[in-house]
Short mmCIF file of C-alpha atoms in Angstrom, two decimals:
data_model
loop_
_atom_site.label_atom_id
_atom_site.label_comp_id
_atom_site.label_asym_id
_atom_site.label_seq_id
_atom_site.Cartn_x
_atom_site.Cartn_y
_atom_site.Cartn_z
CA ASP A 186 97.24 134.31 160.92
CA THR A 187 94.78 135.66 158.39
CA ALA A 188 92.27 132.96 157.47
CA VAL A 189 90.90 134.56 154.30
CA SER A 190 93.12 137.19 152.76
CA GLN A 191 92.45 139.43 149.80
CA THR A 192 94.74 141.70 147.84
CA PRO A 193 94.73 144.53 147.21
CA LYS A 194 92.76 146.22 150.00
CA TYR A 195 92.12 149.26 147.83
CA LEU A 196 92.01 149.55 144.06
CA VAL A 197 91.45 152.82 142.23
CA THR A 198 91.36 152.65 138.46
CA GLN A 199 89.86 154.27 135.41
CA MET A 200 86.94 153.15 133.33
CA GLY A 201 87.83 150.68 130.64
CA ASN A 202 90.79 149.16 132.48
CA ASP A 203 91.16 145.48 133.37
CA LYS A 204 92.01 144.54 136.95
CA SER A 205 92.29 141.47 139.17
CA ILE A 206 91.63 140.80 142.84
CA LYS A 207 93.28 137.85 144.53
CA CYS A 208 91.96 135.71 147.37
CA GLU A 209 93.60 132.99 149.40
CA GLN A 210 92.32 130.97 152.34
CA ASN A 211 94.38 128.86 154.73
CA LEU A 212 91.44 127.18 156.45
CA GLY A 213 91.54 124.08 154.29
CA HIS A 214 88.04 124.82 153.02
CA ASP A 215 86.86 123.39 149.72
CA THR A 216 84.35 126.09 148.74
CA MET A 217 85.10 129.72 147.97
CA TYR A 218 82.91 132.65 147.02
CA TRP A 219 82.92 136.18 145.73
CA TYR A 220 80.41 138.67 147.07
CA LYS A 221 79.80 142.28 146.06
CA GLN A 222 78.76 144.86 148.67
CA ASP A 223 77.29 148.05 147.28
CA SER A 224 77.23 151.53 148.79
CA LYS A 225 74.11 150.63 150.78
CA LYS A 226 75.98 147.73 152.38
CA PHE A 227 73.94 145.09 150.55
CA LEU A 228 75.95 141.88 150.14
CA LYS A 229 75.15 139.87 147.03
CA ILE A 230 76.72 136.63 145.91
CA MET A 231 78.50 136.62 142.56
CA PHE A 232 80.25 133.26 142.30
CA SER A 233 80.74 130.07 144.26
CA TYR A 234 83.45 127.51 143.56
CA ASN A 235 83.66 124.04 145.07
CA ASN A 236 86.90 122.13 144.57
CA LYS A 237 87.85 124.45 141.71
CA GLU A 238 84.53 123.97 139.91
CA LEU A 239 81.99 126.73 139.39
CA ILE A 240 78.79 126.04 141.35
CA ILE A 241 76.96 129.36 141.31
CA ASN A 242 77.17 132.11 138.76
CA GLU A 243 74.56 134.68 139.60
CA THR A 244 73.50 137.35 137.17
CA VAL A 245 76.91 138.87 136.77
CA PRO A 246 78.18 140.51 133.57
CA ASN A 247 80.60 138.29 131.70
CA ARG A 248 83.23 141.00 132.16
CA PHE A 249 83.71 139.32 135.54
CA SER A 250 85.61 136.06 135.36
CA PRO A 251 86.61 134.03 138.41
CA LYS A 252 89.59 131.74 138.27
CA SER A 253 90.45 129.05 140.79
CA PRO A 254 93.94 127.62 140.28
CA ASP A 255 93.53 125.40 143.36
CA LYS A 256 91.21 124.90 146.33
CA ALA A 257 92.92 127.59 148.38
CA HIS A 258 92.72 130.39 145.79
CA LEU A 259 89.91 132.14 143.97
CA ASN A 260 90.81 135.20 141.94
CA LEU A 261 88.45 137.65 140.29
CA HIS A 262 89.33 139.28 137.01
CA ILE A 263 87.29 142.22 135.73
CA ASN A 264 87.50 143.46 132.15
CA SER A 265 86.48 146.87 130.83
CA LEU A 266 85.68 148.33 134.23
CA GLU A 267 82.60 150.54 134.53
CA LEU A 268 81.60 153.16 137.10
CA GLY A 269 78.91 150.83 138.44
CA ASP A 270 81.54 148.26 139.36
CA SER A 271 82.66 150.48 142.24
CA ALA A 272 81.95 148.51 145.41
CA VAL A 273 83.61 146.43 148.08
CA TYR A 274 84.30 142.88 146.91
CA PHE A 275 84.47 140.18 149.57
CA CYS A 276 85.97 136.76 149.22
CA ALA A 277 84.70 134.02 151.54
CA SER A 278 85.20 130.32 152.14
CA SER A 279 83.42 127.42 153.80
CA GLN A 280 83.78 123.67 154.16
CA TRP A 281 81.24 121.32 152.62
CA ASP A 282 80.31 118.57 155.08
CA PRO A 283 78.17 115.81 153.50
CA ALA A 284 76.94 114.83 156.96
CA HIS A 285 75.70 118.36 157.60
CA PRO A 286 75.26 119.99 154.21
CA TYR A 287 74.71 123.74 154.18
CA ASN A 288 75.65 123.90 157.88
CA SER A 289 79.05 125.42 157.57
CA PRO A 290 79.31 129.17 158.11
CA LEU A 291 81.15 131.32 155.61
CA HIS A 292 84.34 133.04 156.67
CA PHE A 293 84.96 136.37 154.98
CA GLY A 294 88.07 138.25 153.98
CA ASN A 295 88.47 141.95 154.77
CA GLY A 296 87.28 143.07 151.39
CA THR A 297 88.74 144.97 148.44
CA ARG A 298 87.38 148.46 147.91
CA LEU A 299 87.26 149.07 144.17
CA THR A 300 86.77 152.62 142.94
CA VAL A 301 86.32 153.20 139.23
CA THR A 302 86.76 156.80 138.08
CA GLU B 189 63.21 134.65 144.36
CA ASP B 190 64.67 134.31 147.86
CA LYS B 191 63.98 137.22 150.15
CA VAL B 192 65.52 138.26 153.47
CA VAL B 193 64.10 141.33 155.20
CA GLN B 194 65.67 142.87 158.25
CA SER B 195 64.19 145.44 160.56
CA PRO B 196 64.78 148.02 161.69
CA LEU B 197 67.26 149.23 159.08
CA SER B 198 68.88 151.44 161.66
CA LEU B 199 68.66 151.77 165.42
CA VAL B 200 70.22 154.18 167.91
CA VAL B 201 70.15 153.28 171.61
CA HIS B 202 72.07 154.12 174.77
CA GLU B 203 74.65 151.94 176.43
CA GLY B 204 73.04 149.43 178.72
CA ASP B 205 69.85 149.13 176.71
CA THR B 206 68.61 145.82 175.31
CA VAL B 207 67.96 145.59 171.58
CA THR B 208 66.09 143.10 169.41
CA LEU B 209 66.89 142.84 165.73
CA ASN B 210 64.49 141.11 163.38
CA CYS B 211 64.94 138.99 160.29
CA SER B 212 62.15 137.49 158.21
CA TYR B 213 62.70 135.32 155.18
CA GLU B 214 61.08 133.65 152.22
CA VAL B 215 63.24 130.97 150.70
CA THR B 216 62.59 127.68 148.98
CA ASN B 217 64.16 124.64 150.59
CA PHE B 218 65.43 126.48 153.66
CA ARG B 219 68.42 124.95 155.40
CA SER B 220 69.87 127.45 157.85
CA LEU B 221 69.86 131.07 158.96
CA LEU B 222 73.03 132.88 159.94
CA TRP B 223 73.78 136.13 161.74
CA TYR B 224 76.92 138.17 161.07
CA LYS B 225 78.35 141.32 162.61
CA GLN B 226 80.09 143.75 160.28
CA GLU B 227 82.14 146.59 161.64
CA LYS B 228 84.60 148.21 159.28
CA LYS B 229 85.77 145.19 157.37
CA ALA B 230 84.84 141.53 157.11
CA PRO B 231 81.48 140.24 158.34
CA THR B 232 82.23 138.04 161.33
CA PHE B 233 80.12 135.01 162.09
CA LEU B 234 77.86 135.10 165.16
CA PHE B 235 75.30 132.31 164.99
CA MET B 236 73.88 129.64 162.74
CA LEU B 237 70.35 128.41 163.38
CA THR B 238 68.79 125.36 161.81
CA SER B 239 66.07 124.29 164.26
CA SER B 240 63.09 126.17 165.61
CA GLY B 241 62.88 127.17 169.22
CA ILE B 242 66.46 126.41 170.22
CA GLU B 243 68.16 129.51 171.53
CA LYS B 244 71.79 130.05 170.69
CA LYS B 245 73.70 132.16 173.16
CA SER B 246 77.10 133.79 173.27
CA GLY B 247 77.71 136.18 176.12
CA ARG B 248 75.24 139.04 175.86
CA LEU B 249 74.04 137.94 172.42
CA SER B 250 71.35 135.38 171.76
CA SER B 251 69.29 134.31 168.80
CA ILE B 252 66.33 132.12 168.05
CA LEU B 253 64.63 130.84 164.92
CA ASP B 254 60.94 130.26 164.18
CA LYS B 255 60.66 128.11 161.05
CA LYS B 256 56.88 128.15 161.12
CA GLU B 257 56.61 131.94 161.07
CA LEU B 258 59.83 132.28 159.02
CA PHE B 259 61.73 134.70 161.19
CA SER B 260 64.62 135.01 163.56
CA ILE B 261 65.57 137.54 166.22
CA LEU B 262 68.94 138.59 167.53
CA ASN B 263 68.97 139.97 171.06
CA ILE B 264 71.75 141.98 172.61
CA THR B 265 71.47 142.75 176.32
CA ALA B 266 73.39 145.40 178.28
CA THR B 267 74.67 146.93 175.06
CA GLN B 268 78.14 148.46 174.88
CA THR B 269 79.63 150.94 172.41
CA GLY B 270 81.61 148.06 170.92
CA ASP B 271 78.34 146.50 169.79
CA SER B 272 77.93 149.30 167.25
CA ALA B 273 77.99 147.63 163.84
CA VAL B 274 75.84 146.47 160.95
CA TYR B 275 74.17 143.17 161.81
CA LEU B 276 73.50 140.98 158.81
CA CYS B 277 71.04 138.14 158.54
CA ALA B 278 71.51 135.53 155.81
CA VAL B 279 69.76 132.33 154.76
CA ARG B 280 71.07 129.24 153.07
CA ARG B 281 68.92 126.97 150.96
CA GLY B 282 69.38 123.46 149.72
CA GLY B 283 70.45 122.82 146.16
CA ALA B 284 72.75 125.78 145.98
CA ASP B 285 75.56 127.00 148.10
CA GLY B 286 76.18 130.54 149.19
CA LEU B 287 74.10 132.85 151.35
CA THR B 288 71.32 135.31 150.57
CA PHE B 289 71.75 138.36 152.77
CA GLY B 290 69.35 140.94 154.09
CA LYS B 291 70.21 144.62 153.92
CA GLY B 292 71.37 144.68 157.51
CA THR B 293 70.49 146.63 160.64
CA HIS B 294 72.84 149.50 161.40
CA LEU B 295 73.07 149.60 165.20
CA ILE B 296 74.58 152.59 166.98
CA ILE B 297 75.19 152.46 170.71
CA GLN B 298 75.61 155.89 172.28
CA PRO B 299 77.62 156.25 175.49
#
């Protein structure tokens, strides 16, 4: 059973196109994230959603728009793709515990490798 | 701005050696520090540390946190080729969810 699953695994597209990446988690977690990992393997948070509400929106171009139809899904839509968007995008999830806030590890999906040509 | 610095950035050792990976951090309202192992795909969770001086152990891996000096170490004893990976350190702060990652240590274990 895959806990956090992303589709597609690979995405090759041309500049200017619009594309989406889907993420689903079956862990029952209430918080989901999108991270971007660049060619130097540096992981940087993009968005965090808790119970379908946006919590964190780091300095990300507004061409990137996350959408959370329910607690188990967080999709990422990217408009007008640019060369610099090429990276691996990871979805992750965690469970917020009021008794132990910030003490829940994140579980990551296997990533989507986006190549913009 | 939160900062997580890992060292060394890369390390090549022989099977059976012991390695120590370092992670120092500067973060406001620190809550926890996490270690992940990343091979080809998803980072997989290793440890979460919230208190100073308490060692966490899992098999040949162990980790400890020093909240006064703001660093953590990850030790791997009797290394095996399967330990080859990028080891990521991340911190979590209060008031905002999500993790701030370091750039990772690329560990290569040679047979």
